[in-house]
Amino acid sequence: EVQLVESGGDLVQPGGSLRLSCAGSGFTFSDYWMSWVRQAPGQGLEWVANIKQDGSETYYVDSVKGRFTISKDNAKNSLYLQMNSLRAEDTAVYYCARGEAVAGHDYWGQGTLVTVSS
Amino acid sequence: SYELTQPPSVSVSPGQTARITCSGDALPKQYAYWYQQKPGQAPVMVIYKDSERPSGIPERFSGSSSGTTVTLAVTGVQAEDEADYFCQSADSSSTYVVFGGGTKLTVL
């Protein structure tokens, strides 16, 4: 059974940093693109970033470029999102999802809540 | 930046057919994907590659494509289908993921 489990969400002050993790199981992690998708309270889904199977390519939504870094450790079956210079508008549930732009996202984690507030 | 446009809400009575549209300039060249999200839950893919249904998704969910618009149809709507539905596709470069704004399906 494919499972994705996120962790690392927390309350952080504006300007602070946070690292999210996503542990994958039940599939060959190194065979798949992976994405982070977020959802602000009461809002829709927003793609944040994705990473190629071997980590050689990464892409970001404009609003997080230069502040967030996506990475992947295939040996540990894990996906990460390093978030720096956090802003109030980054407050959201962050989902880890298996997939990419041209293949869709077939499995999702349950999400982890990031709250940016003083 | 590229956008996908969905109606904010659709309402139907039980047993009727609900149709949710998603419009975008790149849709003639890019596949669309549909997700169902119920309150407090993660999204679930219900349609991939415009019209394919993942294993475990009821047959009453179907997808179609025509020009710059894709459509999710739910035939014989049930109360349990009440949820938010999001379309997703890629931009013209096939690089960036784009989601529609979402449509709330209400079963009257």
PDB file of C-alpha atoms in Angstrom:
ATOM      1  CA  GLU A   1       0.000   0.000   0.000  1.00  0.00           C
ATOM      2  CA  VAL A   2       1.356   3.403  -0.988  1.00  0.00           C
ATOM      3  CA  GLN A   3       1.716   5.738   1.972  1.00  0.00           C
ATOM      4  CA  LEU A   4       2.994   9.293   2.304  1.00  0.00           C
ATOM      5  CA  VAL A   5       3.393  10.745   5.783  1.00  0.00           C
ATOM      6  CA  GLU A   6       4.310  14.388   6.285  1.00  0.00           C
ATOM      7  CA  SER A   7       5.845  15.877   9.410  1.00  0.00           C
ATOM      8  CA  GLY A   8       7.497  19.056  10.586  1.00  0.00           C
ATOM      9  CA  GLY A   9       4.624  21.525  10.525  1.00  0.00           C
ATOM     10  CA  ASP A  10       4.607  24.047  13.343  1.00  0.00           C
ATOM     11  CA  LEU A  11       3.921  27.605  14.452  1.00  0.00           C
ATOM     12  CA  VAL A  12       6.769  29.871  13.357  1.00  0.00           C
ATOM     13  CA  GLN A  13       7.342  33.612  13.454  1.00  0.00           C
ATOM     14  CA  PRO A  14       7.541  35.689  10.277  1.00  0.00           C
ATOM     15  CA  GLY A  15      11.050  35.536   8.877  1.00  0.00           C
ATOM     16  CA  GLY A  16      11.658  32.158  10.453  1.00  0.00           C
ATOM     17  CA  SER A  17      12.532  28.794   8.941  1.00  0.00           C
ATOM     18  CA  LEU A  18      11.017  25.333   8.953  1.00  0.00           C
ATOM     19  CA  ARG A  19      11.833  22.000   7.343  1.00  0.00           C
ATOM     20  CA  LEU A  20       9.048  19.674   6.281  1.00  0.00           C
ATOM     21  CA  SER A  21       9.580  15.968   5.695  1.00  0.00           C
ATOM     22  CA  CYS A  22       7.572  13.343   3.842  1.00  0.00           C
ATOM     23  CA  ALA A  23       8.226   9.639   4.285  1.00  0.00           C
ATOM     24  CA  GLY A  24       7.151   7.393   1.445  1.00  0.00           C
ATOM     25  CA  SER A  25       6.482   3.662   1.577  1.00  0.00           C
ATOM     26  CA  GLY A  26       4.844   0.961  -0.509  1.00  0.00           C
ATOM     27  CA  PHE A  27       6.459   2.024  -3.787  1.00  0.00           C
ATOM     28  CA  THR A  28       9.889   2.537  -5.348  1.00  0.00           C
ATOM     29  CA  PHE A  29      10.520   6.104  -4.229  1.00  0.00           C
ATOM     30  CA  SER A  30      13.366   6.647  -6.697  1.00  0.00           C
ATOM     31  CA  ASP A  31      11.061   6.009  -9.676  1.00  0.00           C
ATOM     32  CA  TYR A  32       8.798   9.000  -9.143  1.00  0.00           C
ATOM     33  CA  TRP A  33       8.652  12.751  -9.364  1.00  0.00           C
ATOM     34  CA  MET A  34       7.378  14.207  -6.090  1.00  0.00           C
ATOM     35  CA  SER A  35       5.560  17.451  -5.321  1.00  0.00           C
ATOM     36  CA  TRP A  36       4.623  19.728  -2.453  1.00  0.00           C
ATOM     37  CA  VAL A  37       1.154  21.264  -2.687  1.00  0.00           C
ATOM     38  CA  ARG A  38      -0.300  23.658  -0.131  1.00  0.00           C
ATOM     39  CA  GLN A  39      -3.756  24.818   0.865  1.00  0.00           C
ATOM     40  CA  ALA A  40      -4.301  27.998   2.827  1.00  0.00           C
ATOM     41  CA  PRO A  41      -7.243  27.993   5.265  1.00  0.00           C
ATOM     42  CA  GLY A  42     -10.507  27.948   3.316  1.00  0.00           C
ATOM     43  CA  GLN A  43      -8.699  28.249  -0.013  1.00  0.00           C
ATOM     44  CA  GLY A  44      -7.874  26.048  -2.984  1.00  0.00           C
ATOM     45  CA  LEU A  45      -4.865  23.942  -3.812  1.00  0.00           C
ATOM     46  CA  GLU A  46      -1.616  25.647  -4.786  1.00  0.00           C
ATOM     47  CA  TRP A  47       1.341  23.759  -6.222  1.00  0.00           C
ATOM     48  CA  VAL A  48       4.554  24.781  -4.447  1.00  0.00           C
ATOM     49  CA  ALA A  49       7.419  22.754  -5.905  1.00  0.00           C
ATOM     50  CA  ASN A  50       8.375  19.464  -7.480  1.00  0.00           C
ATOM     51  CA  ILE A  51      11.491  17.385  -8.010  1.00  0.00           C
ATOM     52  CA  LYS A  52      12.566  14.846 -10.587  1.00  0.00           C
ATOM     53  CA  GLN A  53      13.121  11.198  -9.706  1.00  0.00           C
ATOM     54  CA  ASP A  54      16.880  11.593  -9.151  1.00  0.00           C
ATOM     55  CA  GLY A  55      16.721  15.128  -7.802  1.00  0.00           C
ATOM     56  CA  SER A  56      18.423  16.602 -10.858  1.00  0.00           C
ATOM     57  CA  GLU A  57      15.570  18.996 -11.681  1.00  0.00           C
ATOM     58  CA  THR A  58      13.474  21.145  -9.394  1.00  0.00           C
ATOM     59  CA  TYR A  59      10.718  23.667 -10.096  1.00  0.00           C
ATOM     60  CA  TYR A  60       8.960  26.219  -7.908  1.00  0.00           C
ATOM     61  CA  VAL A  61       5.962  28.512  -7.973  1.00  0.00           C
ATOM     62  CA  ASP A  62       7.140  32.111  -8.316  1.00  0.00           C
ATOM     63  CA  SER A  63       6.007  33.121  -4.815  1.00  0.00           C
ATOM     64  CA  VAL A  64       8.481  30.765  -3.097  1.00  0.00           C
ATOM     65  CA  LYS A  65      11.476  30.956  -5.448  1.00  0.00           C
ATOM     66  CA  GLY A  66      14.611  31.841  -3.535  1.00  0.00           C
ATOM     67  CA  ARG A  67      12.988  31.048  -0.177  1.00  0.00           C
ATOM     68  CA  PHE A  68      12.009  27.359  -0.395  1.00  0.00           C
ATOM     69  CA  THR A  69      14.149  24.402  -1.406  1.00  0.00           C
ATOM     70  CA  ILE A  70      12.794  20.972  -2.301  1.00  0.00           C
ATOM     71  CA  SER A  71      15.042  17.938  -1.979  1.00  0.00           C
ATOM     72  CA  LYS A  72      14.787  14.171  -2.101  1.00  0.00           C
ATOM     73  CA  ASP A  73      16.748  11.373  -0.404  1.00  0.00           C
ATOM     74  CA  ASN A  74      15.968   8.180  -2.292  1.00  0.00           C
ATOM     75  CA  ALA A  75      18.040   6.094   0.118  1.00  0.00           C
ATOM     76  CA  LYS A  76      15.736   7.182   2.938  1.00  0.00           C
ATOM     77  CA  ASN A  77      12.551   7.259   0.821  1.00  0.00           C
ATOM     78  CA  SER A  78      12.074  10.832   1.920  1.00  0.00           C
ATOM     79  CA  LEU A  79      11.069  14.174   0.468  1.00  0.00           C
ATOM     80  CA  TYR A  80      11.872  17.505   2.105  1.00  0.00           C
ATOM     81  CA  LEU A  81      10.892  21.142   1.888  1.00  0.00           C
ATOM     82  CA  GLN A  82      13.215  23.682   3.486  1.00  0.00           C
ATOM     83  CA  MET A  83      11.284  26.893   4.012  1.00  0.00           C
ATOM     84  CA  ASN A  84      13.138  30.110   4.847  1.00  0.00           C
ATOM     85  CA  SER A  85      12.046  33.726   5.243  1.00  0.00           C
ATOM     86  CA  LEU A  86       8.530  32.581   6.006  1.00  0.00           C
ATOM     87  CA  ARG A  87       5.656  34.996   5.565  1.00  0.00           C
ATOM     88  CA  ALA A  88       2.102  35.074   6.900  1.00  0.00           C
ATOM     89  CA  GLU A  89       0.855  34.128   3.433  1.00  0.00           C
ATOM     90  CA  ASP A  90       2.779  30.847   3.639  1.00  0.00           C
ATOM     91  CA  THR A  91       0.328  29.686   6.314  1.00  0.00           C
ATOM     92  CA  ALA A  92      -1.271  26.520   4.959  1.00  0.00           C
ATOM     93  CA  VAL A  93      -1.581  22.779   5.139  1.00  0.00           C
ATOM     94  CA  TYR A  94       1.306  21.365   3.138  1.00  0.00           C
ATOM     95  CA  TYR A  95       0.727  18.118   1.274  1.00  0.00           C
ATOM     96  CA  CYS A  96       3.307  15.786  -0.141  1.00  0.00           C
ATOM     97  CA  ALA A  97       2.090  14.136  -3.352  1.00  0.00           C
ATOM     98  CA  ARG A  98       3.462  11.588  -5.774  1.00  0.00           C
ATOM     99  CA  GLY A  99       3.518  12.888  -9.315  1.00  0.00           C
ATOM    100  CA  GLU A 100       4.240  15.854 -11.553  1.00  0.00           C
ATOM    101  CA  ALA A 101       2.726  18.319 -14.000  1.00  0.00           C
ATOM    102  CA  VAL A 102       2.165  15.967 -16.935  1.00  0.00           C
ATOM    103  CA  ALA A 103       1.254  12.871 -14.948  1.00  0.00           C
ATOM    104  CA  GLY A 104      -0.992  14.195 -12.222  1.00  0.00           C
ATOM    105  CA  HIS A 105      -0.698  13.287  -8.542  1.00  0.00           C
ATOM    106  CA  ASP A 106      -2.038   9.859  -7.704  1.00  0.00           C
ATOM    107  CA  TYR A 107      -1.206   9.627  -4.002  1.00  0.00           C
ATOM    108  CA  TRP A 108      -1.274  12.294  -1.315  1.00  0.00           C
ATOM    109  CA  GLY A 109      -0.255  12.468   2.317  1.00  0.00           C
ATOM    110  CA  GLN A 110      -2.601  13.755   5.006  1.00  0.00           C
ATOM    111  CA  GLY A 111      -0.810  17.074   5.230  1.00  0.00           C
ATOM    112  CA  THR A 112       1.059  19.039   7.877  1.00  0.00           C
ATOM    113  CA  LEU A 113       0.013  22.488   9.109  1.00  0.00           C
ATOM    114  CA  VAL A 114       2.396  25.415   8.916  1.00  0.00           C
ATOM    115  CA  THR A 115       1.314  28.584  10.705  1.00  0.00           C
ATOM    116  CA  VAL A 116       3.346  31.751  10.298  1.00  0.00           C
ATOM    117  CA  SER A 117       2.386  34.267  12.937  1.00  0.00           C
ATOM    118  CA  SER A 118       3.903  36.431  15.649  1.00  0.00           C
TER     119      SER A 118
ATOM    120  CA  SER B   1       1.026  33.118 -15.423  1.00  0.00           C
ATOM    121  CA  TYR B   2      -1.139  30.289 -16.715  1.00  0.00           C
ATOM    122  CA  GLU B   3      -4.554  29.777 -15.134  1.00  0.00           C
ATOM    123  CA  LEU B   4      -7.279  27.155 -15.104  1.00  0.00           C
ATOM    124  CA  THR B   5     -10.809  28.486 -14.583  1.00  0.00           C
ATOM    125  CA  GLN B   6     -13.558  26.588 -12.759  1.00  0.00           C
ATOM    126  CA  PRO B   7     -17.016  27.713 -11.608  1.00  0.00           C
ATOM    127  CA  PRO B   8     -17.027  28.314  -7.838  1.00  0.00           C
ATOM    128  CA  SER B   9     -20.077  26.165  -7.247  1.00  0.00           C
ATOM    129  CA  VAL B  10     -22.404  23.616  -8.819  1.00  0.00           C
ATOM    130  CA  SER B  11     -25.611  22.323  -7.240  1.00  0.00           C
ATOM    131  CA  VAL B  12     -27.637  19.272  -8.230  1.00  0.00           C
ATOM    132  CA  SER B  13     -30.313  17.055  -6.730  1.00  0.00           C
ATOM    133  CA  PRO B  14     -29.562  13.429  -5.878  1.00  0.00           C
ATOM    134  CA  GLY B  15     -29.686  11.182  -8.928  1.00  0.00           C
ATOM    135  CA  GLN B  16     -29.020  13.994 -11.377  1.00  0.00           C
ATOM    136  CA  THR B  17     -25.847  14.584 -13.373  1.00  0.00           C
ATOM    137  CA  ALA B  18     -23.370  17.188 -12.192  1.00  0.00           C
ATOM    138  CA  ARG B  19     -20.977  18.715 -14.704  1.00  0.00           C
ATOM    139  CA  ILE B  20     -17.965  20.740 -13.627  1.00  0.00           C
ATOM    140  CA  THR B  21     -15.927  22.554 -16.246  1.00  0.00           C
ATOM    141  CA  CYS B  22     -12.303  23.651 -16.314  1.00  0.00           C
ATOM    142  CA  SER B  23     -10.970  26.008 -18.965  1.00  0.00           C
ATOM    143  CA  GLY B  24      -7.408  26.789 -19.967  1.00  0.00           C
ATOM    144  CA  ASP B  25      -5.546  27.761 -23.107  1.00  0.00           C
ATOM    145  CA  ALA B  26      -3.102  24.857 -22.940  1.00  0.00           C
ATOM    146  CA  LEU B  27      -5.708  22.156 -22.399  1.00  0.00           C
ATOM    147  CA  PRO B  28      -5.807  21.135 -26.079  1.00  0.00           C
ATOM    148  CA  LYS B  29      -2.170  20.046 -25.666  1.00  0.00           C
ATOM    149  CA  GLN B  30      -2.021  19.008 -22.016  1.00  0.00           C
ATOM    150  CA  TYR B  31      -3.901  16.330 -20.114  1.00  0.00           C
ATOM    151  CA  ALA B  32      -6.176  17.298 -17.255  1.00  0.00           C
ATOM    152  CA  TYR B  33      -6.521  15.612 -13.892  1.00  0.00           C
ATOM    153  CA  TRP B  34      -9.409  15.878 -11.421  1.00  0.00           C
ATOM    154  CA  TYR B  35      -9.308  15.607  -7.636  1.00  0.00           C
ATOM    155  CA  GLN B  36     -12.068  15.286  -5.055  1.00  0.00           C
ATOM    156  CA  GLN B  37     -11.493  16.769  -1.615  1.00  0.00           C
ATOM    157  CA  LYS B  38     -13.850  16.345   1.307  1.00  0.00           C
ATOM    158  CA  PRO B  39     -13.596  18.548   4.425  1.00  0.00           C
ATOM    159  CA  GLY B  40     -10.546  17.790   6.528  1.00  0.00           C
ATOM    160  CA  GLN B  41      -9.236  15.207   4.072  1.00  0.00           C
ATOM    161  CA  ALA B  42      -6.477  15.063   1.490  1.00  0.00           C
ATOM    162  CA  PRO B  43      -7.368  15.280  -2.212  1.00  0.00           C
ATOM    163  CA  VAL B  44      -8.106  12.065  -4.082  1.00  0.00           C
ATOM    164  CA  MET B  45      -7.550  11.676  -7.828  1.00  0.00           C
ATOM    165  CA  VAL B  46     -10.826  10.739  -9.555  1.00  0.00           C
ATOM    166  CA  ILE B  47      -9.868  11.238 -13.225  1.00  0.00           C
ATOM    167  CA  TYR B  48      -6.488  11.187 -14.967  1.00  0.00           C
ATOM    168  CA  LYS B  49      -5.447  11.931 -18.535  1.00  0.00           C
ATOM    169  CA  ASP B  50      -8.741  13.738 -19.265  1.00  0.00           C
ATOM    170  CA  SER B  51     -11.001  10.700 -19.076  1.00  0.00           C
ATOM    171  CA  GLU B  52      -9.342   7.733 -17.367  1.00  0.00           C
ATOM    172  CA  ARG B  53     -10.665   6.541 -14.024  1.00  0.00           C
ATOM    173  CA  PRO B  54      -8.253   5.243 -11.334  1.00  0.00           C
ATOM    174  CA  SER B  55      -8.899   1.907  -9.738  1.00  0.00           C
ATOM    175  CA  GLY B  56     -11.497   2.150  -6.997  1.00  0.00           C
ATOM    176  CA  ILE B  57     -13.234   5.256  -8.332  1.00  0.00           C
ATOM    177  CA  PRO B  58     -16.945   4.657  -9.034  1.00  0.00           C
ATOM    178  CA  GLU B  59     -18.055   4.474 -12.655  1.00  0.00           C
ATOM    179  CA  ARG B  60     -20.376   7.443 -12.149  1.00  0.00           C
ATOM    180  CA  PHE B  61     -17.286   9.678 -12.391  1.00  0.00           C
ATOM    181  CA  SER B  62     -16.239  10.450 -15.968  1.00  0.00           C
ATOM    182  CA  GLY B  63     -14.165  13.032 -17.802  1.00  0.00           C
ATOM    183  CA  SER B  64     -14.151  14.544 -21.264  1.00  0.00           C
ATOM    184  CA  SER B  65     -12.241  17.127 -23.226  1.00  0.00           C
ATOM    185  CA  SER B  66     -13.184  19.553 -25.985  1.00  0.00           C
ATOM    186  CA  GLY B  67     -10.829  22.265 -27.122  1.00  0.00           C
ATOM    187  CA  THR B  68      -9.832  24.510 -24.227  1.00  0.00           C
ATOM    188  CA  THR B  69     -12.371  22.999 -21.820  1.00  0.00           C
ATOM    189  CA  VAL B  70     -12.382  19.762 -19.889  1.00  0.00           C
ATOM    190  CA  THR B  71     -15.417  18.503 -17.997  1.00  0.00           C
ATOM    191  CA  LEU B  72     -15.891  16.251 -14.995  1.00  0.00           C
ATOM    192  CA  ALA B  73     -19.298  14.583 -14.944  1.00  0.00           C
ATOM    193  CA  VAL B  74     -20.825  12.800 -11.987  1.00  0.00           C
ATOM    194  CA  THR B  75     -23.777  10.728 -13.145  1.00  0.00           C
ATOM    195  CA  GLY B  76     -26.425   9.772 -10.614  1.00  0.00           C
ATOM    196  CA  VAL B  77     -25.013  12.056  -7.931  1.00  0.00           C
ATOM    197  CA  GLN B  78     -25.098  10.736  -4.377  1.00  0.00           C
ATOM    198  CA  ALA B  79     -24.928  12.623  -1.114  1.00  0.00           C
ATOM    199  CA  GLU B  80     -21.401  11.308  -0.548  1.00  0.00           C
ATOM    200  CA  ASP B  81     -20.228  13.103  -3.714  1.00  0.00           C
ATOM    201  CA  GLU B  82     -20.635  16.483  -2.042  1.00  0.00           C
ATOM    202  CA  ALA B  83     -17.093  17.851  -1.980  1.00  0.00           C
ATOM    203  CA  ASP B  84     -14.678  20.304  -3.554  1.00  0.00           C
ATOM    204  CA  TYR B  85     -13.350  19.332  -6.971  1.00  0.00           C
ATOM    205  CA  PHE B  86     -10.119  20.649  -8.458  1.00  0.00           C
ATOM    206  CA  CYS B  87      -8.762  20.306 -11.973  1.00  0.00           C
ATOM    207  CA  GLN B  88      -5.018  20.219 -12.577  1.00  0.00           C
ATOM    208  CA  SER B  89      -2.879  20.388 -15.665  1.00  0.00           C
ATOM    209  CA  ALA B  90       0.523  21.554 -16.884  1.00  0.00           C
ATOM    210  CA  ASP B  91       1.519  24.816 -18.496  1.00  0.00           C
ATOM    211  CA  SER B  92       2.484  24.885 -22.186  1.00  0.00           C
ATOM    212  CA  SER B  93       6.108  24.052 -21.345  1.00  0.00           C
ATOM    213  CA  SER B  94       4.983  20.876 -19.543  1.00  0.00           C
ATOM    214  CA  THR B  95       7.009  22.029 -16.539  1.00  0.00           C
ATOM    215  CA  TYR B  96       4.766  23.774 -14.049  1.00  0.00           C
ATOM    216  CA  VAL B  97       1.776  22.341 -12.211  1.00  0.00           C
ATOM    217  CA  VAL B  98      -1.397  24.425 -12.294  1.00  0.00           C
ATOM    218  CA  PHE B  99      -4.589  23.885 -10.296  1.00  0.00           C
ATOM    219  CA  GLY B 100      -7.974  25.344 -10.988  1.00  0.00           C
ATOM    220  CA  GLY B 101      -9.583  27.388  -8.234  1.00  0.00           C
ATOM    221  CA  GLY B 102     -11.922  24.564  -7.265  1.00  0.00           C
ATOM    222  CA  THR B 103     -15.653  23.928  -7.510  1.00  0.00           C
ATOM    223  CA  LYS B 104     -17.868  23.138  -4.556  1.00  0.00           C
ATOM    224  CA  LEU B 105     -20.397  20.484  -5.505  1.00  0.00           C
ATOM    225  CA  THR B 106     -23.531  20.701  -3.391  1.00  0.00           C
ATOM    226  CA  VAL B 107     -26.065  17.888  -3.365  1.00  0.00           C
ATOM    227  CA  LEU B 108     -29.431  19.459  -2.648  1.00  0.00           C
TER     228      LEU B 108
END
